[in-house]
Every structure is written in C-alpha cells, then in structure tokens.
Amino acid sequence: MFDLSRATMVDLETICLLSALMMLPSNKLIYLTVKIPKKTFNSVGSMFHAAQFKEMIMRRKEHNFTHGSFLSMADTKLNRKPIQQELDRTLDFFGQNNFKKLKNLSSILVEIVDNTANHANPQRRNSTPWILNTMELINKDGKKSKLYCVVDLGVGIYNSLIDKTTQYAASQKLGIKKWMSDIKNCTQNAFFSSNIPLGIESTTGDSGRGKGIKYIYDQVTSNKIYTRFEIITNKVILNLLDLRTIKQDEKEDFSGTIYIWEVAI
C-alpha cells in the first residue's frame, strides 16, 4: 500500500510518474495499491480525480476512463492515432480559431514520443510504455491553459547517449564529434545546455523523423504559446526556455525521462 490519502501537494508530472511505475510489468511493480485522497478532500484529491487515476490505473482490469487524456502504449513504436486524438481535444478546448497558433504542437508531440521510444532502451525499443496525460485549466479571468506530460521509464536521454558513444566512435561528423567530446568532459547540465541548441545527432536513421531535442527547442523558443517546457532526465532538470542558466547536476540519477510543458492562449 502506498498511502497518499493525506498528501497536501501534487503535480501532473508526479501523477504521470506514479502511473508509469504502476504500468510496469507485474514482476516490477513497486506498489500494488495506491490510496489517494477523496475528490473533495483537498486539491490533491481533485487533481487525481481530474487525471482519472482510479479509472485508468487502479482499475486497469475494467478500464473505465472517458475523457481519454491518458494515453499509454504497451509498445513504444510511434502511433500517430492517439496523438491526433489529443490534438483534436486541444483544439476543442482552445477553439478551432486557434488552429494556426497550435499547428506545431503536432510535430512536437510526434518528436517527443519518438524521442522517448528512441531513448527508453537502446537495446529494445518496445520494452517500456510511454504515457501521455494532460490537464485543462481555466483561471479566474477565463484565460485557458493546458498542461502536457509525457513519461518513459527507460535509461534516460543522457545515459542512452553514453551507451551510443562506442557506436559513433569513428564518426567524422562535426556534430557527433562535439557531443561525444562534451559528454566526456562536461557535467550533464552543461552538456545539454551547450548541445541542444546546436543539435545532438539523430540515431533513428529515418530522415523523416528523429529531429531530436533541438527541433523541440527551436519550436518552443520561437512560439509564445509555450509558457513552460521542462525535461527531467538522469541528473538534469532542463528548462528549454532558459538553457543559458546552467544548474548543478542533481545527486540522484532518474532512470527515465519526463517532458512537462504548458500551452497558454
């Protein structure tokens, strides 16, 4: 039993991470049961309720969720259908008149899910599920915003790149040579801050995909609708909207990747 019934604080990324842990194969489950606050108890209860945690995770044998904001894949291969469904819900929330403002959200979601699959486990791309959950918010002034969170429980982006250094040891491409040099000599935060704006060479081998985090960075920093965009992986918590501020590496190494971002219109 993991008892959260008296918890006083939670956020969407925590709910998604807990969901991902509980979606692991049964032999790896850490918590078989999670006790959450009642919907009316406090803001934690209402957020767990809004994320339909019970319907989608705790009652997995009788899936009974309706809004469909939670998406999980037993296979990490790219599947555009659930992504398109999420985009349709986003347009319904913000209004069809905001289609142009939201047009790059599709490519960002595709890139994140593909990047998640690519870095989840370098040896087996279908070893862990990816999870997408969203939350729609309206403030007291009527301004709308929407949170998005994607989680995978693979090895994490930095550690997957470490695993690929042998594969690219003989490469003469300047981009690959730079990040391979930096990964040996820099902290994780300094490595990402330096290399994301320049590009970390794609390893998918597919010219139509695998543009990498640089593509996400370019899209997010050039569009004002993204008011928050963070990546948590291994020992870093990256703020894509401010890579110039280099933080110290975290002491703990999170084996996985969490993308959390906000769209406000």
mmCIF file of C-alpha atoms in Angstrom:
data_model
loop_
_atom_site.group_PDB
_atom_site.id
_atom_site.type_symbol
_atom_site.label_atom_id
_atom_site.label_comp_id
_atom_site.label_asym_id
_atom_site.label_seq_id
_atom_site.Cartn_x
_atom_site.Cartn_y
_atom_site.Cartn_z
ATOM 1 C CA MET A 1 0.000 0.000 0.000
ATOM 2 C CA PHE A 2 1.291 3.450 -0.973
ATOM 3 C CA ASP A 3 -0.817 5.820 1.127
ATOM 4 C CA LEU A 4 -1.274 9.300 -0.337
ATOM 5 C CA SER A 5 -4.637 9.926 1.318
ATOM 6 C CA ARG A 6 -3.223 12.797 3.407
ATOM 7 C CA ALA A 7 -0.932 14.274 0.764
ATOM 8 C CA THR A 8 -1.066 18.073 0.596
ATOM 9 C CA MET A 9 0.746 18.704 -2.687
ATOM 10 C CA VAL A 10 0.936 17.013 -6.068
ATOM 11 C CA ASP A 11 1.519 17.965 -9.702
ATOM 12 C CA LEU A 12 0.755 16.388 -13.049
ATOM 13 C CA GLU A 13 4.279 15.038 -13.555
ATOM 14 C CA THR A 14 4.126 13.223 -10.201
ATOM 15 C CA ILE A 15 0.798 11.607 -11.119
ATOM 16 C CA CYS A 16 2.188 10.575 -14.520
ATOM 17 C CA LEU A 17 5.350 9.131 -12.979
ATOM 18 C CA LEU A 18 3.334 7.158 -10.440
ATOM 19 C CA SER A 19 1.090 5.960 -13.273
ATOM 20 C CA ALA A 20 4.116 4.829 -15.284
ATOM 21 C CA LEU A 21 5.510 2.902 -12.300
ATOM 22 C CA MET A 22 2.219 1.093 -11.883
ATOM 23 C CA MET A 23 2.039 0.294 -15.601
ATOM 24 C CA LEU A 24 5.295 -1.652 -15.472
ATOM 25 C CA PRO A 25 5.072 -5.447 -15.874
ATOM 26 C CA SER A 26 3.748 -7.060 -12.680
ATOM 27 C CA ASN A 27 7.116 -8.526 -11.700
ATOM 28 C CA LYS A 28 8.500 -4.980 -11.451
ATOM 29 C CA LEU A 29 5.614 -3.308 -9.646
ATOM 30 C CA ILE A 30 6.712 -1.312 -6.634
ATOM 31 C CA TYR A 31 3.245 -0.517 -5.287
ATOM 32 C CA LEU A 32 0.291 -2.826 -5.847
ATOM 33 C CA THR A 33 -2.191 -0.383 -4.332
ATOM 34 C CA VAL A 34 -2.225 3.408 -4.077
ATOM 35 C CA LYS A 35 -4.599 5.169 -1.714
ATOM 36 C CA ILE A 36 -5.442 8.700 -2.847
ATOM 37 C CA PRO A 37 -7.472 11.469 -1.171
ATOM 38 C CA LYS A 38 -11.172 11.777 -1.874
ATOM 39 C CA LYS A 39 -12.089 14.214 -4.629
ATOM 40 C CA THR A 40 -13.490 16.716 -2.149
ATOM 41 C CA PHE A 41 -10.759 16.346 0.490
ATOM 42 C CA ASN A 42 -8.247 18.795 -0.993
ATOM 43 C CA SER A 43 -6.602 19.936 -4.235
ATOM 44 C CA VAL A 44 -4.575 16.698 -4.381
ATOM 45 C CA GLY A 45 -7.751 14.633 -4.436
ATOM 46 C CA SER A 46 -9.320 16.815 -7.114
ATOM 47 C CA MET A 47 -6.212 16.590 -9.302
ATOM 48 C CA PHE A 48 -6.020 12.788 -9.039
ATOM 49 C CA HIS A 49 -9.706 12.725 -9.916
ATOM 50 C CA ALA A 50 -9.219 15.057 -12.905
ATOM 51 C CA ALA A 51 -6.427 12.794 -14.161
ATOM 52 C CA GLN A 52 -8.792 9.789 -13.799
ATOM 53 C CA PHE A 53 -6.108 7.919 -11.889
ATOM 54 C CA LYS A 54 -8.505 5.350 -10.418
ATOM 55 C CA GLU A 55 -10.240 4.571 -13.684
ATOM 56 C CA MET A 56 -7.063 4.214 -15.697
ATOM 57 C CA ILE A 57 -4.529 2.736 -13.298
ATOM 58 C CA MET A 58 -6.073 1.277 -10.158
ATOM 59 C CA ARG A 59 -8.941 -0.334 -12.077
ATOM 60 C CA ARG A 60 -6.868 -1.415 -15.032
ATOM 61 C CA LYS A 61 -8.823 -4.673 -15.402
ATOM 62 C CA GLU A 62 -12.022 -2.750 -16.086
ATOM 63 C CA HIS A 63 -10.803 0.354 -17.913
ATOM 64 C CA ASN A 64 -13.497 2.930 -17.415
ATOM 65 C CA PHE A 65 -11.985 6.264 -18.386
ATOM 66 C CA THR A 66 -13.918 8.572 -20.668
ATOM 67 C CA HIS A 67 -12.050 11.761 -21.434
ATOM 68 C CA GLY A 68 -9.110 9.922 -22.982
ATOM 69 C CA SER A 69 -6.406 12.362 -21.916
ATOM 70 C CA PHE A 70 -4.344 9.454 -20.625
ATOM 71 C CA LEU A 71 -2.516 7.535 -23.345
ATOM 72 C CA SER A 72 -0.234 4.569 -22.808
ATOM 73 C CA MET A 73 1.400 2.216 -25.250
ATOM 74 C CA ALA A 74 2.431 -1.357 -24.494
ATOM 75 C CA ASP A 75 4.836 -0.796 -27.367
ATOM 76 C CA THR A 76 6.981 2.306 -27.814
ATOM 77 C CA LYS A 77 6.652 2.353 -31.601
ATOM 78 C CA LEU A 78 5.251 5.610 -32.925
ATOM 79 C CA ASN A 79 1.479 5.579 -33.249
ATOM 80 C CA ARG A 80 0.019 8.769 -34.689
ATOM 81 C CA LYS A 81 -3.636 7.973 -33.962
ATOM 82 C CA PRO A 82 -3.631 8.710 -30.187
ATOM 83 C CA ILE A 83 -1.514 11.800 -30.833
ATOM 84 C CA GLN A 84 -4.078 13.084 -33.315
ATOM 85 C CA GLN A 85 -6.849 12.392 -30.817
ATOM 86 C CA GLU A 86 -5.041 14.510 -28.242
ATOM 87 C CA LEU A 87 -4.605 17.317 -30.782
ATOM 88 C CA ASP A 88 -8.321 17.211 -31.553
ATOM 89 C CA ARG A 89 -9.097 17.586 -27.846
ATOM 90 C CA THR A 90 -6.678 20.504 -27.625
ATOM 91 C CA LEU A 91 -8.421 22.290 -30.490
ATOM 92 C CA ASP A 92 -11.805 21.641 -28.915
ATOM 93 C CA PHE A 93 -10.528 23.209 -25.678
ATOM 94 C CA PHE A 94 -8.851 26.305 -27.138
ATOM 95 C CA GLY A 95 -11.198 26.694 -30.102
ATOM 96 C CA GLN A 96 -10.817 25.951 -33.802
ATOM 97 C CA ASN A 97 -9.922 29.603 -34.408
ATOM 98 C CA ASN A 98 -6.555 28.919 -32.709
ATOM 99 C CA PHE A 99 -5.559 26.219 -35.197
ATOM 100 C CA LYS A 100 -2.671 28.263 -36.648
ATOM 101 C CA LYS A 101 -1.247 29.013 -33.213
ATOM 102 C CA LEU A 102 -1.295 25.314 -32.337
ATOM 103 C CA LYS A 103 -0.081 23.933 -35.658
ATOM 104 C CA ASN A 104 3.410 22.991 -34.423
ATOM 105 C CA LEU A 105 2.084 21.080 -31.380
ATOM 106 C CA SER A 106 1.539 18.031 -33.566
ATOM 107 C CA SER A 107 5.163 17.816 -34.704
ATOM 108 C CA ILE A 108 6.389 18.446 -31.150
ATOM 109 C CA LEU A 109 4.267 15.602 -29.788
ATOM 110 C CA VAL A 110 5.432 13.261 -32.549
ATOM 111 C CA GLU A 111 9.054 14.184 -31.878
ATOM 112 C CA ILE A 112 8.716 13.720 -28.106
ATOM 113 C CA VAL A 113 7.071 10.310 -28.420
ATOM 114 C CA ASP A 114 9.633 9.183 -30.995
ATOM 115 C CA ASN A 115 12.486 10.529 -28.874
ATOM 116 C CA THR A 116 11.010 8.742 -25.858
ATOM 117 C CA ALA A 117 10.937 5.482 -27.802
ATOM 118 C CA ASN A 118 14.482 6.008 -29.040
ATOM 119 C CA HIS A 119 15.943 6.697 -25.598
ATOM 120 C CA ALA A 120 13.757 4.401 -23.499
ATOM 121 C CA ASN A 121 16.015 1.398 -24.026
ATOM 122 C CA PRO A 122 18.723 1.428 -26.730
ATOM 123 C CA GLN A 123 18.636 -2.360 -26.979
ATOM 124 C CA ARG A 124 14.851 -2.880 -27.182
ATOM 125 C CA ARG A 125 12.623 -0.082 -28.455
ATOM 126 C CA ASN A 126 9.462 -1.842 -27.284
ATOM 127 C CA SER A 127 10.461 -2.625 -23.704
ATOM 128 C CA THR A 128 8.523 0.046 -21.782
ATOM 129 C CA PRO A 129 5.314 2.011 -22.320
ATOM 130 C CA TRP A 130 5.169 5.746 -22.835
ATOM 131 C CA ILE A 131 2.483 7.696 -21.087
ATOM 132 C CA LEU A 132 0.837 10.985 -22.032
ATOM 133 C CA ASN A 133 -1.561 12.785 -19.754
ATOM 134 C CA THR A 134 -2.952 16.314 -19.979
ATOM 135 C CA MET A 135 -4.821 18.718 -17.770
ATOM 136 C CA GLU A 136 -7.017 21.605 -18.878
ATOM 137 C CA LEU A 137 -7.017 24.743 -16.735
ATOM 138 C CA ILE A 138 -9.072 27.940 -16.735
ATOM 139 C CA ASN A 139 -8.100 30.756 -14.346
ATOM 140 C CA LYS A 140 -10.489 33.165 -12.662
ATOM 141 C CA ASP A 141 -10.111 35.619 -15.562
ATOM 142 C CA GLY A 142 -11.198 32.960 -18.047
ATOM 143 C CA LYS A 143 -7.740 32.511 -19.605
ATOM 144 C CA LYS A 144 -7.152 28.957 -20.757
ATOM 145 C CA SER A 145 -4.003 26.871 -20.441
ATOM 146 C CA LYS A 146 -3.240 23.198 -20.827
ATOM 147 C CA LEU A 147 -0.557 21.043 -19.246
ATOM 148 C CA TYR A 148 1.009 18.112 -21.099
ATOM 149 C CA CYS A 149 3.217 15.426 -19.591
ATOM 150 C CA VAL A 150 4.995 12.505 -21.253
ATOM 151 C CA VAL A 151 6.855 9.888 -19.186
ATOM 152 C CA ASP A 152 9.058 6.949 -20.028
ATOM 153 C CA LEU A 153 10.925 4.693 -17.602
ATOM 154 C CA GLY A 154 13.881 3.767 -19.775
ATOM 155 C CA VAL A 155 17.522 4.603 -19.148
ATOM 156 C CA GLY A 156 17.149 8.355 -19.769
ATOM 157 C CA ILE A 157 18.495 10.551 -22.557
ATOM 158 C CA TYR A 158 21.985 11.167 -21.185
ATOM 159 C CA ASN A 159 22.628 7.529 -20.293
ATOM 160 C CA SER A 160 21.356 6.367 -23.682
ATOM 161 C CA LEU A 161 23.838 8.722 -25.359
ATOM 162 C CA ILE A 162 26.627 7.271 -23.200
ATOM 163 C CA ASP A 163 25.593 3.842 -24.497
ATOM 164 C CA LYS A 164 25.922 5.110 -28.079
ATOM 165 C CA THR A 165 29.438 6.568 -27.821
ATOM 166 C CA THR A 166 31.048 3.289 -28.905
ATOM 167 C CA GLN A 167 28.713 3.113 -31.892
ATOM 168 C CA TYR A 168 29.813 6.570 -33.106
ATOM 169 C CA ALA A 169 33.467 6.464 -32.031
ATOM 170 C CA ALA A 170 34.737 6.564 -35.631
ATOM 171 C CA SER A 171 32.296 9.240 -36.870
ATOM 172 C CA GLN A 172 33.790 12.270 -38.614
ATOM 173 C CA LYS A 173 30.614 14.376 -38.412
ATOM 174 C CA LEU A 174 31.363 17.563 -36.510
ATOM 175 C CA GLY A 175 28.089 17.480 -34.587
ATOM 176 C CA ILE A 176 28.658 13.945 -33.355
ATOM 177 C CA LYS A 177 32.318 14.614 -32.543
ATOM 178 C CA LYS A 178 31.353 17.666 -30.475
ATOM 179 C CA TRP A 179 28.729 15.990 -28.310
ATOM 180 C CA MET A 180 30.902 12.918 -27.866
ATOM 181 C CA SER A 181 33.719 15.154 -26.625
ATOM 182 C CA ASP A 182 31.415 17.149 -24.357
ATOM 183 C CA ILE A 183 29.778 14.080 -22.857
ATOM 184 C CA LYS A 184 33.176 13.016 -21.544
ATOM 185 C CA ASN A 185 34.219 16.410 -20.215
ATOM 186 C CA CYS A 186 31.090 18.282 -19.069
ATOM 187 C CA THR A 187 28.505 17.947 -16.356
ATOM 188 C CA GLN A 188 25.147 16.703 -17.613
ATOM 189 C CA ASN A 189 23.577 20.169 -17.320
ATOM 190 C CA ALA A 190 26.463 21.827 -19.178
ATOM 191 C CA PHE A 191 26.341 19.120 -21.853
ATOM 192 C CA PHE A 192 22.666 19.649 -22.646
ATOM 193 C CA SER A 193 22.814 23.447 -22.385
ATOM 194 C CA SER A 194 25.640 23.516 -24.913
ATOM 195 C CA ASN A 195 24.456 20.840 -27.329
ATOM 196 C CA ILE A 196 20.661 21.122 -27.510
ATOM 197 C CA PRO A 197 20.707 24.457 -29.417
ATOM 198 C CA LEU A 198 23.293 23.027 -31.846
ATOM 199 C CA GLY A 199 21.728 19.604 -32.208
ATOM 200 C CA ILE A 200 22.543 16.139 -30.944
ATOM 201 C CA GLU A 201 22.797 13.852 -33.954
ATOM 202 C CA SER A 202 19.730 11.709 -34.557
ATOM 203 C CA THR A 203 20.231 7.973 -34.221
ATOM 204 C CA THR A 204 16.955 6.743 -35.717
ATOM 205 C CA GLY A 205 18.273 6.521 -39.273
ATOM 206 C CA ASP A 206 14.959 7.815 -40.594
ATOM 207 C CA SER A 207 15.278 11.103 -42.468
ATOM 208 C CA GLY A 208 11.631 11.921 -41.825
ATOM 209 C CA ARG A 209 11.864 11.581 -38.064
ATOM 210 C CA GLY A 210 14.346 11.802 -35.228
ATOM 211 C CA LYS A 211 14.998 15.539 -35.465
ATOM 212 C CA GLY A 212 15.830 15.399 -31.796
ATOM 213 C CA ILE A 213 15.517 17.812 -28.905
ATOM 214 C CA LYS A 214 16.961 20.675 -30.971
ATOM 215 C CA TYR A 215 13.801 20.637 -33.089
ATOM 216 C CA ILE A 216 11.632 20.772 -29.958
ATOM 217 C CA TYR A 217 13.830 23.560 -28.570
ATOM 218 C CA ASP A 218 13.547 25.611 -31.785
ATOM 219 C CA GLN A 219 9.772 25.229 -31.918
ATOM 220 C CA VAL A 220 9.206 26.043 -28.266
ATOM 221 C CA THR A 221 11.500 29.075 -28.082
ATOM 222 C CA SER A 222 10.016 30.608 -31.242
ATOM 223 C CA ASN A 223 6.369 30.306 -30.183
ATOM 224 C CA LYS A 224 4.931 32.369 -27.331
ATOM 225 C CA ILE A 225 2.131 29.885 -26.580
ATOM 226 C CA TYR A 226 4.646 27.688 -24.717
ATOM 227 C CA THR A 227 4.901 29.240 -21.262
ATOM 228 C CA ARG A 228 6.718 26.319 -19.664
ATOM 229 C CA PHE A 229 8.777 23.455 -21.071
ATOM 230 C CA GLU A 230 10.945 21.235 -18.889
ATOM 231 C CA ILE A 231 12.709 17.918 -19.377
ATOM 232 C CA ILE A 232 13.676 15.790 -16.378
ATOM 233 C CA THR A 233 16.139 13.034 -17.246
ATOM 234 C CA ASN A 234 19.031 11.395 -15.413
ATOM 235 C CA LYS A 235 20.667 14.165 -13.300
ATOM 236 C CA VAL A 236 19.158 17.205 -15.007
ATOM 237 C CA ILE A 237 16.005 19.320 -14.876
ATOM 238 C CA LEU A 238 16.207 21.280 -18.110
ATOM 239 C CA ASN A 239 14.245 24.447 -18.755
ATOM 240 C CA LEU A 240 14.158 24.724 -22.549
ATOM 241 C CA LEU A 241 13.006 28.328 -22.248
ATOM 242 C CA ASP A 242 16.232 29.226 -20.421
ATOM 243 C CA LEU A 243 19.169 26.981 -21.285
ATOM 244 C CA ARG A 244 21.636 29.793 -20.635
ATOM 245 C CA THR A 245 21.285 29.335 -16.875
ATOM 246 C CA ILE A 246 23.329 26.211 -16.155
ATOM 247 C CA LYS A 247 22.388 24.438 -12.929
ATOM 248 C CA GLN A 248 24.320 21.912 -10.903
ATOM 249 C CA ASP A 249 23.623 18.255 -11.609
ATOM 250 C CA GLU A 250 21.201 16.559 -9.239
ATOM 251 C CA LYS A 251 22.630 13.987 -6.829
ATOM 252 C CA GLU A 252 20.049 11.370 -7.797
ATOM 253 C CA ASP A 253 20.018 9.750 -11.239
ATOM 254 C CA PHE A 254 16.451 9.389 -12.535
ATOM 255 C CA SER A 255 16.349 6.426 -14.900
ATOM 256 C CA GLY A 256 13.837 7.734 -17.399
ATOM 257 C CA THR A 257 12.596 10.957 -18.971
ATOM 258 C CA ILE A 258 9.733 13.287 -18.156
ATOM 259 C CA TYR A 259 8.587 16.044 -20.510
ATOM 260 C CA ILE A 260 6.272 18.588 -18.879
ATOM 261 C CA TRP A 261 5.023 21.699 -20.684
ATOM 262 C CA GLU A 262 2.234 24.259 -20.728
ATOM 263 C CA VAL A 263 0.369 25.878 -23.597
ATOM 264 C CA ALA A 264 -1.493 29.135 -22.871
ATOM 265 C CA ILE A 265 -3.640 31.081 -25.327
#
